[in-house]
Every structure is written in structure tokens, then in C-alpha cells.
Amino acid sequence: TTASDIARYFIRLYEGRIVNATTSARLLTILRHRGQIDRNWSLLNLPGSVSAAHITGTNTGIRNDAALISAGGRDYIFVVLVKDADES
């Protein structure tokens, strides 16, 4: 899986094309809730006025995050995949 693959998934989700519009909306609701309660690492310094629907993944030496970020009336897709991350 590449950052581009994940970005394409988020584009399809944003467009309501993951399974169908209802499923996409439900997934976005879940990911937006995560964006409200899980504002660490890549979302750490976002202002409160910025909303994010995101999912993270971690494993030994790996840290990933993908998000649909809404700010100032615009939407952005953000994907970061880090290998051998120094967490200190």
C-alpha cells in the first residue's frame, strides 16, 4: 500500500463511492469522531476550527496517518507513511 493508494481511497470516500453513499457517510462519521478525540501526532497543532476525519496505524518502527482535513471552507487529503520513526 502506498500513500497514493490511501489518498485514492479517501477521495472515493469523500465522493461517496466506498460501497455506496450511505456506507461512505457512515465511515466519514466514524473517522470524524476519531478526528475530534484523537488529535495527536499529525493533528496535534491543528486549530480547533479545523476538522479532520482520520485513521492512524502503527507498528514497530512504523507510523501512518491519513486524513480528510476541512479548513476555511476547503477540503484536503493528507497522508503520511513513516518507516523507522524516531518517536523520542
mmCIF file of C-alpha atoms in Angstrom:
data_model
loop_
_atom_site.group_PDB
_atom_site.id
_atom_site.type_symbol
_atom_site.label_atom_id
_atom_site.label_comp_id
_atom_site.label_asym_id
_atom_site.label_seq_id
_atom_site.Cartn_x
_atom_site.Cartn_y
_atom_site.Cartn_z
ATOM 1 C CA THR A 1 0.000 0.000 0.000
ATOM 2 C CA THR A 2 1.294 3.435 -0.931
ATOM 3 C CA ALA A 3 0.359 6.949 0.158
ATOM 4 C CA SER A 4 -1.236 7.381 -3.263
ATOM 5 C CA ASP A 5 -3.411 4.263 -2.726
ATOM 6 C CA ILE A 6 -4.628 5.635 0.588
ATOM 7 C CA ALA A 7 -5.268 9.085 -0.894
ATOM 8 C CA ARG A 8 -7.364 7.482 -3.657
ATOM 9 C CA TYR A 9 -9.381 5.652 -1.003
ATOM 10 C CA PHE A 10 -10.054 8.929 0.821
ATOM 11 C CA ILE A 11 -11.083 10.597 -2.450
ATOM 12 C CA ARG A 12 -13.575 7.802 -3.098
ATOM 13 C CA LEU A 13 -14.820 8.064 0.479
ATOM 14 C CA TYR A 14 -15.239 11.844 0.123
ATOM 15 C CA GLU A 15 -17.154 11.318 -3.136
ATOM 16 C CA GLY A 16 -19.466 8.729 -1.517
ATOM 17 C CA ARG A 17 -18.096 5.869 -3.581
ATOM 18 C CA ILE A 18 -16.974 3.405 -0.889
ATOM 19 C CA VAL A 19 -19.584 0.653 -1.310
ATOM 20 C CA ASN A 20 -22.337 3.300 -1.615
ATOM 21 C CA ALA A 21 -23.193 6.801 -0.389
ATOM 22 C CA THR A 22 -24.741 5.539 2.859
ATOM 23 C CA THR A 23 -21.716 3.437 3.782
ATOM 24 C CA SER A 24 -19.342 6.260 2.858
ATOM 25 C CA ALA A 25 -21.276 8.718 5.038
ATOM 26 C CA ARG A 26 -21.188 6.295 7.979
ATOM 27 C CA LEU A 27 -17.441 5.757 7.601
ATOM 28 C CA LEU A 28 -16.851 9.523 7.446
ATOM 29 C CA THR A 29 -18.902 9.964 10.630
ATOM 30 C CA ILE A 30 -16.713 7.421 12.430
ATOM 31 C CA LEU A 31 -13.479 8.952 11.131
ATOM 32 C CA ARG A 32 -14.631 12.496 12.003
ATOM 33 C CA HIS A 33 -15.346 11.347 15.540
ATOM 34 C CA ARG A 34 -11.800 9.942 15.716
ATOM 35 C CA GLY A 35 -10.532 13.302 14.464
ATOM 36 C CA GLN A 36 -12.237 15.030 17.387
ATOM 37 C CA ILE A 37 -10.937 12.732 20.113
ATOM 38 C CA ASP A 38 -7.559 11.698 18.651
ATOM 39 C CA ARG A 39 -5.666 14.930 17.967
ATOM 40 C CA ASN A 40 -2.158 13.655 18.460
ATOM 41 C CA TRP A 41 0.835 13.319 16.155
ATOM 42 C CA SER A 42 -0.138 14.732 12.730
ATOM 43 C CA LEU A 43 -3.230 16.571 14.029
ATOM 44 C CA LEU A 44 -1.543 17.862 17.166
ATOM 45 C CA ASN A 45 -1.201 21.529 16.195
ATOM 46 C CA LEU A 46 -4.353 21.972 14.123
ATOM 47 C CA PRO A 47 -6.573 24.782 15.418
ATOM 48 C CA GLY A 48 -9.923 23.817 16.914
ATOM 49 C CA SER A 49 -11.718 25.366 13.935
ATOM 50 C CA VAL A 50 -10.181 22.740 11.645
ATOM 51 C CA SER A 51 -11.943 19.387 11.465
ATOM 52 C CA ALA A 52 -10.407 16.112 10.391
ATOM 53 C CA ALA A 53 -11.676 12.648 9.558
ATOM 54 C CA HIS A 54 -8.671 10.410 10.108
ATOM 55 C CA ILE A 55 -7.260 6.982 10.767
ATOM 56 C CA THR A 56 -3.856 6.040 12.099
ATOM 57 C CA GLY A 57 -1.783 2.915 12.017
ATOM 58 C CA THR A 58 1.298 1.962 13.996
ATOM 59 C CA ASN A 59 3.624 -0.966 14.299
ATOM 60 C CA THR A 60 7.210 -1.342 15.484
ATOM 61 C CA GLY A 61 9.141 1.372 13.651
ATOM 62 C CA ILE A 62 6.141 2.407 11.537
ATOM 63 C CA ARG A 63 3.672 5.247 11.998
ATOM 64 C CA ASN A 64 0.982 6.202 9.489
ATOM 65 C CA ASP A 65 -1.853 8.703 9.327
ATOM 66 C CA ALA A 66 -4.406 9.556 6.685
ATOM 67 C CA ALA A 67 -6.949 12.344 6.969
ATOM 68 C CA LEU A 68 -9.555 14.382 5.205
ATOM 69 C CA ILE A 69 -8.976 17.841 6.672
ATOM 70 C CA SER A 70 -11.563 20.616 6.386
ATOM 71 C CA ALA A 71 -10.316 24.166 6.914
ATOM 72 C CA GLY A 72 -11.538 27.536 5.728
ATOM 73 C CA GLY A 73 -14.260 26.089 3.517
ATOM 74 C CA ARG A 74 -11.803 23.803 1.684
ATOM 75 C CA ASP A 75 -11.064 20.114 1.993
ATOM 76 C CA TYR A 76 -7.629 18.490 1.836
ATOM 77 C CA ILE A 77 -6.393 14.924 1.865
ATOM 78 C CA PHE A 78 -3.294 14.328 3.947
ATOM 79 C CA VAL A 79 -1.398 11.023 4.016
ATOM 80 C CA VAL A 80 1.888 10.326 5.769
ATOM 81 C CA LEU A 81 3.631 6.943 5.988
ATOM 82 C CA VAL A 82 6.774 6.872 8.127
ATOM 83 C CA LYS A 83 9.182 3.953 8.456
ATOM 84 C CA ASP A 84 11.837 3.814 11.177
ATOM 85 C CA ALA A 85 10.189 6.707 13.012
ATOM 86 C CA ASP A 86 12.089 8.155 15.931
ATOM 87 C CA GLU A 87 9.362 8.763 18.485
ATOM 88 C CA SER A 88 11.608 10.434 21.062
#
